[in-house]
Amino acid sequence: MKLALLGGTGRTGRLLIDMALVQGHSLKVLARDPQQLKRHASLEAVQGDARAPDAYAELLAGTDAALCALGPVKGDSVKGDASGVMTLAAQHLIQFMPEGGVRRLVTLTGAGVARPGDRPKLPDRIIRTLLRLMQPDVLADSVRHVRLICASDLDWTVVRVPMLIGGPAAALKVGMVGDIRPRVTRASTARFMLDALEDRALIGQTPAISN
């Protein structure tokens, strides 16, 4: 497949690029500084900022699916507004994916974003409370991103993760918050996101994953 990727210069995004290329996919990657991306015959850099709509049509043109590995930025927005990178990226994807004939989207967010079906245990409740108190803008931006995507007509999957750590891809627990453990490697997350692209059973789902 030919994949559009947001967040390709981050730690999880770089692993997505490496794994996608190994699997034989080609990529178009949005980056403010394309020099940060590796050079490869199957990788096309598209210069632009995920907050701005300008480059989305070019990014999505000719692609089969989109991956979003962006993360919220502390201080990027204030609680209650819609100026965070996650919120803006969701709005732009919802607008430009249908215009480009692209329906499949796999996006990444934190397990602190609650969804129906979660069974949070005491540690999960403590983490969510701490997020609301200490990083309300980060949590609010992520929540808006997920709500927008889930309300869209796209063929979406929202992958929710606990603490991301280094290390190789390993066996995963997949379920809802309350079923998973506290950590997951970035490599495991990248592999799951790529596999999810072709798993139609995950369309319209918000799985939480961990090692």
Coordinates of N, CA and C in Angstrom, one line a residue:
M1 N 0.8 -1.2 0.0 CA 0.0 0.0 0.0 C 0.9 1.3 0.0
K2 N 0.3 2.3 -0.4 CA 0.9 3.6 -0.3 C 0.3 4.3 0.9
L3 N 1.1 4.7 1.8 CA 0.6 5.2 3.1 C 0.9 6.7 3.3
A4 N 0.0 7.5 3.8 CA 0.3 8.8 4.3 C 0.5 8.8 5.8
L5 N 1.5 9.5 6.3 CA 1.9 9.4 7.7 C 2.1 10.8 8.3
L6 N 1.4 11.1 9.4 CA 1.7 12.2 10.2 C 2.4 11.8 11.5
G7 N 3.4 12.6 11.9 CA 4.2 12.3 13.1 C 5.4 11.4 12.8
G8 N 5.8 11.4 11.5 CA 6.9 10.5 11.1 C 8.3 10.9 11.6
T9 N 8.5 12.1 12.3 CA 9.8 12.4 12.8 C 9.9 12.1 14.3
G10 N 8.8 11.6 14.9 CA 8.8 11.2 16.3 C 9.3 9.8 16.5
R11 N 9.5 9.4 17.7 CA 10.1 8.1 17.9 C 9.3 6.9 17.5
T12 N 8.0 7.0 17.7 CA 7.1 5.9 17.1 C 7.0 6.1 15.6
G13 N 6.9 7.3 15.1 CA 6.8 7.5 13.7 C 7.9 7.0 12.9
R14 N 9.1 7.2 13.4 CA 10.3 6.6 12.7 C 10.3 5.1 12.6
L15 N 9.8 4.5 13.7 CA 9.7 3.0 13.6 C 8.6 2.6 12.6
L16 N 7.5 3.4 12.6 CA 6.5 3.1 11.6 C 7.1 3.2 10.2
I17 N 7.9 4.2 9.9 CA 8.5 4.3 8.6 C 9.4 3.1 8.3
D18 N 10.3 2.7 9.2 CA 11.2 1.6 9.0 C 10.4 0.3 8.8
M19 N 9.4 0.0 9.6 CA 8.6 -1.2 9.4 C 7.8 -1.2 8.1
A20 N 7.2 -0.1 7.8 CA 6.4 0.0 6.6 C 7.3 -0.3 5.4
L21 N 8.5 0.3 5.3 CA 9.4 0.1 4.2 C 9.8 -1.4 4.1
V22 N 10.1 -2.0 5.2 CA 10.5 -3.4 5.2 C 9.4 -4.3 4.7
Q23 N 8.1 -3.9 5.0 CA 7.0 -4.7 4.6 C 6.6 -4.4 3.1
G24 N 7.3 -3.5 2.5 CA 7.1 -3.2 1.1 C 6.1 -2.1 0.8
H25 N 5.7 -1.4 1.8 CA 4.8 -0.2 1.6 C 5.6 1.0 1.1
S26 N 5.0 1.9 0.4 CA 5.6 3.2 0.1 C 4.9 4.2 1.0
L27 N 5.6 5.4 1.2 CA 5.1 6.3 2.2 C 5.2 7.8 1.6
K28 N 4.2 8.6 2.0 CA 4.3 10.0 1.9 C 4.2 10.5 3.4
V29 N 5.2 11.3 3.8 CA 5.3 11.7 5.2 C 5.3 13.2 5.3
L30 N 4.4 13.7 6.1 CA 4.4 15.1 6.4 C 5.4 15.5 7.4
A31 N 6.2 16.5 7.1 CA 7.2 17.0 8.1 C 7.5 18.5 7.9
R32 N 7.7 19.2 9.0 CA 8.0 20.6 8.9 C 9.4 20.7 8.3
D33 N 10.3 19.8 8.7 CA 11.7 19.8 8.2 C 11.9 18.4 7.5
P34 N 11.8 18.3 6.2 CA 12.0 17.0 5.5 C 13.4 16.5 5.7
Q35 N 14.4 17.3 6.1 CA 15.7 16.8 6.3 C 15.8 15.9 7.5
Q36 N 14.8 15.9 8.3 CA 14.8 15.0 9.5 C 14.4 13.6 9.1
L37 N 13.9 13.4 7.9 CA 13.5 12.1 7.4 C 14.6 11.3 6.7
K38 N 14.6 10.0 6.8 CA 15.5 9.2 6.1 C 15.3 9.3 4.6
R39 N 16.3 9.1 3.8 CA 16.1 9.0 2.4 C 15.9 7.6 1.9
H40 N 14.9 7.4 1.1 CA 14.6 6.1 0.6 C 13.7 6.2 -0.7
A41 N 13.9 5.3 -1.6 CA 13.2 5.4 -2.9 C 11.7 5.3 -2.7
S42 N 11.3 4.7 -1.7 CA 9.8 4.5 -1.4 C 9.3 5.5 -0.4
L43 N 10.0 6.5 -0.1 CA 9.6 7.5 0.9 C 9.6 8.9 0.2
E44 N 8.4 9.6 0.2 CA 8.3 10.9 -0.3 C 8.0 11.9 0.9
A45 N 8.8 12.9 1.0 CA 8.6 13.9 2.1 C 7.7 15.0 1.5
V46 N 6.7 15.3 2.4 CA 5.8 16.4 2.0 C 6.0 17.5 3.1
Q47 N 6.5 18.7 2.7 CA 6.8 19.7 3.7 C 5.5 20.4 4.2
G48 N 5.3 20.5 5.5 CA 4.1 21.2 6.0 C 4.0 20.9 7.5
D49 N 3.1 21.6 8.1 CA 2.8 21.5 9.5 C 1.4 20.9 9.7
A50 N 1.4 19.9 10.6 CA 0.1 19.2 10.8 C -1.0 20.1 11.3
R51 N -0.7 21.2 11.9 CA -1.7 22.2 12.3 C -2.4 22.9 11.2
A52 N -1.7 23.0 10.1 CA -2.2 23.9 9.0 C -2.7 22.9 7.9
P53 N -3.8 23.4 7.2 CA -4.4 22.5 6.2 C -3.7 22.5 4.9
D54 N -2.7 23.3 4.6 CA -2.2 23.5 3.3 C -1.7 22.3 2.6
A55 N -1.0 21.4 3.4 CA -0.3 20.3 2.7 C -1.1 19.0 2.7
Y56 N -2.3 19.0 3.3 CA -3.0 17.7 3.5 C -3.4 17.1 2.1
A57 N -3.9 17.9 1.2 CA -4.3 17.4 -0.1 C -3.1 16.7 -0.8
E58 N -1.9 17.4 -0.8 CA -0.8 16.8 -1.4 C -0.3 15.5 -0.6
L59 N -0.4 15.5 0.7 CA 0.0 14.4 1.5 C -0.9 13.1 1.1
L60 N -2.2 13.3 1.0 CA -3.1 12.2 0.8 C -3.3 11.8 -0.6
A61 N -2.9 12.6 -1.6 CA -3.1 12.3 -3.0 C -2.4 11.0 -3.3
G62 N -3.2 10.1 -3.9 CA -2.6 8.8 -4.4 C -2.3 7.8 -3.3
T63 N -2.8 8.0 -2.1 CA -2.5 7.1 -1.0 C -3.7 6.1 -0.8
D64 N -3.4 5.0 -0.1 CA -4.5 4.0 0.2 C -5.0 4.1 1.6
A65 N -4.2 4.7 2.5 CA -4.6 4.7 3.9 C -3.7 5.8 4.6
A66 N -4.1 6.2 5.8 CA -3.4 7.2 6.5 C -3.1 6.6 7.9
L67 N -1.9 7.0 8.4 CA -1.5 6.7 9.8 C -1.2 8.0 10.5
C68 N -1.6 8.2 11.8 CA -1.3 9.4 12.5 C -0.6 9.0 13.8
A69 N 0.7 9.3 14.0 CA 1.4 9.1 15.2 C 1.8 10.3 15.9
L70 N 1.0 11.4 15.7 CA 1.3 12.6 16.4 C 1.0 12.5 17.9
G71 N 1.6 13.4 18.6 CA 1.4 13.4 20.1 C 1.0 14.8 20.5
P72 N 0.2 15.0 21.5 CA -0.2 16.3 22.0 C 1.1 17.0 22.5
V73 N 1.1 18.3 22.5 CA 2.2 19.1 22.9 C 1.7 20.0 24.1
K74 N 2.5 19.8 25.3 CA 2.1 20.6 26.4 C 2.2 22.1 26.2
G75 N 1.2 22.8 26.5 CA 1.2 24.2 26.3 C 0.7 24.6 24.9
D76 N 0.4 23.6 24.0 CA 0.0 23.9 22.6 C -1.4 24.5 22.5
S77 N -2.2 24.2 23.5 CA -3.6 24.7 23.5 C -4.0 24.9 25.0
V78 N -5.1 25.5 25.2 CA -5.6 25.7 26.5 C -6.9 24.9 26.6
K79 N -7.2 24.4 27.8 CA -8.4 23.6 28.0 C -9.6 24.3 27.5
G80 N -10.3 23.6 26.6 CA -11.6 24.1 26.1 C -11.5 24.7 24.7
D81 N -10.3 25.0 24.2 CA -10.2 25.5 22.9 C -9.9 24.4 21.9
A82 N -9.7 24.8 20.7 CA -9.4 23.7 19.6 C -8.2 24.0 18.8
S83 N -7.2 24.5 19.5 CA -6.0 24.9 18.8 C -4.8 23.9 18.9
G84 N -5.0 22.8 19.6 CA -4.0 21.8 19.7 C -3.7 21.0 18.4
V85 N -2.5 20.5 18.3 CA -2.1 19.8 17.1 C -3.0 18.6 16.8
M86 N -3.4 17.9 17.9 CA -4.2 16.7 17.7 C -5.6 17.0 17.2
T87 N -6.2 18.1 17.8 CA -7.5 18.5 17.3 C -7.5 19.0 15.9
L88 N -6.5 19.8 15.6 CA -6.4 20.3 14.2 C -6.1 19.2 13.2
A89 N -5.3 18.3 13.5 CA -5.0 17.2 12.6 C -6.2 16.4 12.4
A90 N -7.0 16.1 13.4 CA -8.3 15.4 13.2 C -9.2 16.1 12.3
Q91 N -9.3 17.4 12.5 CA -10.2 18.2 11.6 C -9.8 18.1 10.2
H92 N -8.5 18.3 9.9 CA -8.0 18.3 8.6 C -8.1 16.9 7.9
L93 N -7.8 15.8 8.7 CA -7.9 14.5 8.1 C -9.4 14.2 7.7
I94 N -10.3 14.6 8.6 CA -11.7 14.4 8.3 C -12.2 15.1 7.1
Q95 N -11.6 16.3 6.9 CA -11.9 17.1 5.7 C -11.3 16.5 4.4
F96 N -10.0 16.3 4.5 CA -9.2 16.0 3.3 C -9.2 14.5 2.9
M97 N -9.3 13.6 3.8 CA -9.3 12.2 3.4 C -10.4 11.9 2.4
P98 N -11.7 12.2 2.7 CA -12.7 11.9 1.7 C -12.5 12.6 0.4
E99 N -12.0 13.8 0.4 CA -11.7 14.5 -0.8 C -10.7 13.8 -1.7
G100 N -9.7 13.2 -1.0 CA -8.7 12.4 -1.7 C -9.1 11.0 -2.0
G101 N -10.3 10.6 -1.6 CA -10.7 9.2 -1.8 C -10.0 8.2 -0.9
V102 N -9.6 8.7 0.3 CA -8.9 7.8 1.3 C -9.9 7.6 2.5
R103 N -10.1 6.4 2.8 CA -11.0 6.1 3.9 C -10.4 5.5 5.2
R104 N -9.3 4.7 5.0 CA -8.7 4.0 6.2 C -7.8 4.9 6.9
L105 N -8.0 5.0 8.3 CA -7.2 5.7 9.1 C -6.9 5.0 10.4
V106 N -5.6 4.9 10.8 CA -5.2 4.3 12.1 C -4.5 5.4 12.8
T107 N -5.0 5.8 14.0 CA -4.4 6.9 14.7 C -4.0 6.5 16.1
L108 N -3.1 7.2 16.7 CA -2.5 6.8 18.0 C -2.9 7.9 19.1
T109 N -3.2 7.4 20.3 CA -3.4 8.3 21.4 C -3.1 7.6 22.7
G110 N -3.2 8.3 23.8 CA -2.9 7.7 25.1 C -4.0 6.9 25.7
A111 N -3.7 6.0 26.6 CA -4.8 5.2 27.3 C -5.5 6.0 28.3
G112 N -5.0 7.3 28.5 CA -5.8 8.2 29.4 C -7.1 8.7 28.8
V113 N -7.2 8.5 27.5 CA -8.5 8.9 26.8 C -9.5 7.8 27.0
A114 N -10.5 8.1 27.8 CA -11.5 7.1 28.1 C -12.5 6.8 26.9
R115 N -12.9 5.6 26.8 CA -13.8 5.2 25.8 C -14.9 4.2 26.4
P116 N -16.0 4.1 25.8 CA -17.0 3.2 26.3 C -16.4 1.7 26.3
G117 N -16.7 1.0 27.3 CA -16.2 -0.4 27.4 C -14.9 -0.5 28.2
D118 N -14.3 0.6 28.6 CA -13.2 0.6 29.5 C -13.6 0.1 30.9
R119 N -12.7 -0.6 31.5 CA -12.9 -1.1 32.9 C -11.8 -0.7 33.8
P120 N -11.6 0.6 34.0 CA -10.4 1.2 34.7 C -10.3 0.6 36.1
K121 N -9.1 0.2 36.4 CA -8.8 -0.2 37.8 C -8.2 1.1 38.5
L122 N -8.0 0.9 39.8 CA -7.5 2.0 40.6 C -6.3 2.8 40.0
P123 N -5.3 2.0 39.6 CA -4.1 2.8 38.9 C -4.5 3.6 37.7
D124 N -5.5 3.0 36.9 CA -5.9 3.8 35.7 C -6.6 5.1 36.1
R125 N -7.5 5.0 37.2 CA -8.2 6.1 37.6 C -7.2 7.2 38.2
I126 N -6.2 6.7 38.9 CA -5.2 7.7 39.4 C -4.5 8.4 38.3
I127 N -4.1 7.6 37.3 CA -3.4 8.2 36.1 C -4.3 9.3 35.4
R128 N -5.5 8.9 35.2 CA -6.4 9.9 34.5 C -6.6 11.1 35.3
T129 N -6.7 11.0 36.7 CA -6.9 12.1 37.5 C -5.7 13.0 37.5
L130 N -4.5 12.4 37.5 CA -3.2 13.2 37.4 C -3.1 13.9 36.1
L131 N -3.5 13.3 35.0 CA -3.5 13.9 33.7 C -4.4 15.2 33.7
R132 N -5.6 15.0 34.3 CA -6.6 16.1 34.3 C -6.0 17.3 35.1
L133 N -5.3 16.9 36.2 CA -4.8 18.0 37.1 C -3.5 18.6 36.6
M134 N -2.6 17.8 36.0 CA -1.3 18.3 35.7 C -1.1 18.6 34.3
Q135 N -1.8 18.0 33.4 CA -1.7 18.2 31.9 C -3.0 18.3 31.3
P136 N -3.9 19.3 31.7 CA -5.2 19.3 31.2 C -5.3 19.6 29.7
D137 N -4.4 20.5 29.2 CA -4.4 20.8 27.8 C -4.0 19.6 27.0
V138 N -3.0 18.8 27.4 CA -2.6 17.6 26.7 C -3.8 16.6 26.6
L139 N -4.4 16.4 27.7 CA -5.6 15.4 27.8 C -6.7 15.9 26.9
A140 N -7.0 17.2 27.1 CA -8.2 17.8 26.3 C -8.0 17.7 24.8
D141 N -6.7 18.0 24.4 CA -6.4 17.9 23.0 C -6.6 16.4 22.5
S142 N -6.1 15.5 23.2 CA -6.2 14.1 22.8 C -7.7 13.6 22.8
V143 N -8.4 14.1 23.8 CA -9.9 13.7 23.8 C -10.6 14.2 22.6
R144 N -10.3 15.5 22.3 CA -11.0 16.1 21.1 C -10.6 15.4 19.9
H145 N -9.4 15.0 19.7 CA -8.9 14.3 18.5 C -9.7 13.0 18.4
V146 N -9.8 12.2 19.5 CA -10.5 10.9 19.4 C -12.0 11.1 19.2
R147 N -12.6 12.1 19.8 CA -14.1 12.3 19.6 C -14.4 12.7 18.2
L148 N -13.5 13.5 17.6 CA -13.7 13.9 16.2 C -13.6 12.8 15.3
I149 N -12.5 12.0 15.4 CA -12.3 10.8 14.6 C -13.4 9.8 14.7
C150 N -13.8 9.5 15.9 CA -14.9 8.5 16.2 C -16.2 9.0 15.6
A151 N -16.5 10.3 15.5 CA -17.7 10.8 15.0 C -17.7 10.9 13.5
S152 N -16.6 10.6 12.9 CA -16.5 10.8 11.4 C -17.0 9.6 10.7
D153 N -17.1 9.7 9.3 CA -17.5 8.6 8.5 C -16.3 7.8 7.9
L154 N -15.1 8.1 8.4 CA -13.9 7.4 8.0 C -13.9 5.9 8.5
D155 N -13.1 5.1 7.9 CA -12.9 3.7 8.4 C -11.7 3.8 9.4
W156 N -12.0 4.2 10.6 CA -11.0 4.6 11.6 C -10.7 3.5 12.6
T157 N -9.5 3.5 13.1 CA -9.2 2.7 14.3 C -8.3 3.6 15.2
V158 N -8.7 3.8 16.5 CA -7.9 4.5 17.4 C -7.2 3.6 18.3
V159 N -5.8 3.6 18.3 CA -5.0 2.7 19.1 C -4.6 3.5 20.3
R160 N -4.9 3.0 21.5 CA -4.6 3.7 22.8 C -3.5 2.9 23.5
V161 N -2.5 3.7 24.0 CA -1.4 3.1 24.6 C -1.1 3.7 26.0
P162 N -0.5 2.9 26.9 CA -0.1 3.4 28.1 C 1.3 4.0 27.9
M163 N 2.2 3.9 28.9 CA 3.5 4.5 28.8 C 4.3 3.8 27.6
L164 N 4.8 4.6 26.7 CA 5.6 4.1 25.6 C 7.1 4.0 26.1
I165 N 7.7 2.9 25.8 CA 9.1 2.7 26.1 C 9.9 2.2 25.0
G166 N 11.2 2.2 25.1 CA 12.0 1.6 24.1 C 12.0 0.1 24.2
G167 N 12.6 -0.6 23.2 CA 12.7 -2.0 23.2 C 12.1 -2.6 21.9
P168 N 12.3 -3.9 21.7 CA 11.8 -4.6 20.5 C 10.3 -4.8 20.5
A169 N 9.8 -5.1 19.4 CA 8.4 -5.6 19.3 C 8.2 -6.9 20.0
A170 N 7.2 -7.0 20.8 CA 7.0 -8.2 21.6 C 5.5 -8.5 21.6
A171 N 5.1 -9.6 22.2 CA 3.7 -10.0 22.3 C 2.9 -8.9 23.0
L172 N 1.6 -8.8 22.5 CA 0.8 -7.8 23.0 C -0.5 -8.3 23.7
K173 N -0.9 -7.5 24.7 CA -2.2 -7.7 25.3 C -3.1 -6.6 24.6
V174 N -4.3 -7.0 24.0 CA -5.1 -6.1 23.3 C -6.5 -6.2 24.0
G175 N -7.1 -5.1 24.4 CA -8.4 -5.1 25.0 C -8.8 -3.7 25.2
M176 N -9.3 -3.4 26.4 CA -9.7 -2.0 26.8 C -8.9 -1.6 28.0
V177 N -9.0 -0.4 28.4 CA -8.3 0.1 29.6 C -8.9 -0.7 30.8
G178 N -8.0 -1.2 31.6 CA -8.4 -2.2 32.6 C -7.9 -3.6 32.3
D179 N -7.8 -3.9 31.0 CA -7.3 -5.2 30.6 C -5.8 -5.2 30.4
I180 N -5.2 -4.0 30.2 CA -3.8 -4.0 29.8 C -2.8 -3.7 30.9
R181 N -1.5 -3.8 30.6 CA -0.5 -3.5 31.6 C 0.0 -2.0 31.4
P182 N 0.9 -1.6 32.2 CA 1.3 -0.1 32.2 C 2.2 0.3 31.1
R183 N 2.8 -0.6 30.4 CA 3.8 -0.2 29.4 C 3.7 -0.9 28.1
V184 N 4.2 -0.3 27.0 CA 4.2 -1.0 25.7 C 5.4 -0.4 24.9
T185 N 6.1 -1.2 24.2 CA 7.2 -0.6 23.4 C 6.7 0.1 22.2
R186 N 7.5 1.1 21.8 CA 7.1 1.8 20.6 C 7.2 0.9 19.4
A187 N 8.1 -0.1 19.3 CA 8.1 -1.0 18.2 C 6.9 -1.9 18.2
S188 N 6.4 -2.3 19.3 CA 5.2 -3.1 19.4 C 4.0 -2.3 18.9
T189 N 4.0 -1.0 19.3 CA 2.9 -0.1 18.8 C 2.9 0.1 17.3
A190 N 4.1 0.4 16.8 CA 4.2 0.6 15.3 C 3.7 -0.7 14.6
R191 N 4.2 -1.8 15.0 CA 3.8 -3.1 14.3 C 2.3 -3.3 14.4
F192 N 1.7 -3.0 15.6 CA 0.2 -3.1 15.7 C -0.5 -2.2 14.8
M193 N -0.1 -0.9 14.7 CA -0.7 0.0 13.8 C -0.7 -0.4 12.4
L194 N 0.5 -0.9 11.9 CA 0.6 -1.3 10.5 C -0.3 -2.5 10.3
D195 N -0.3 -3.5 11.2 CA -1.2 -4.7 11.0 C -2.7 -4.3 11.0
A196 N -3.0 -3.2 11.8 CA -4.4 -2.8 11.9 C -5.0 -2.3 10.6
L197 N -4.1 -1.7 9.8 CA -4.5 -1.2 8.5 C -5.3 -2.1 7.7
E198 N -5.0 -3.4 7.8 CA -5.6 -4.4 6.9 C -6.6 -5.3 7.7
D199 N -6.8 -5.0 9.0 CA -7.7 -5.8 9.9 C -9.0 -5.1 9.9
R200 N -10.0 -5.5 9.1 CA -11.3 -4.9 9.1 C -12.1 -5.0 10.4
A201 N -11.7 -6.0 11.2 CA -12.4 -6.2 12.5 C -12.1 -5.0 13.4
L202 N -11.0 -4.3 13.2 CA -10.7 -3.2 14.0 C -11.3 -1.8 13.6
I203 N -12.0 -1.8 12.5 CA -12.6 -0.6 12.0 C -13.7 -0.2 13.0
G204 N -13.6 1.1 13.4 CA -14.6 1.6 14.4 C -14.3 1.1 15.8
Q205 N -13.1 0.7 16.1 CA -12.7 0.2 17.4 C -11.6 1.1 18.0
T206 N -11.6 1.1 19.4 CA -10.6 1.9 20.1 C -9.7 1.0 21.0
P207 N -9.0 0.0 20.5 CA -8.3 -0.9 21.3 C -7.2 -0.3 22.2
A208 N -7.0 -0.8 23.4 CA -5.9 -0.4 24.2 C -4.9 -1.6 24.2
I209 N -3.6 -1.3 24.0 CA -2.6 -2.3 23.9 C -1.5 -2.1 24.9
S210 N -0.9 -3.2 25.3 CA 0.3 -3.2 26.1 C 1.1 -4.5 25.9
N211 N 2.3 -4.5 26.4 CA 3.1 -5.8 26.3 C 2.8 -6.6 27.6

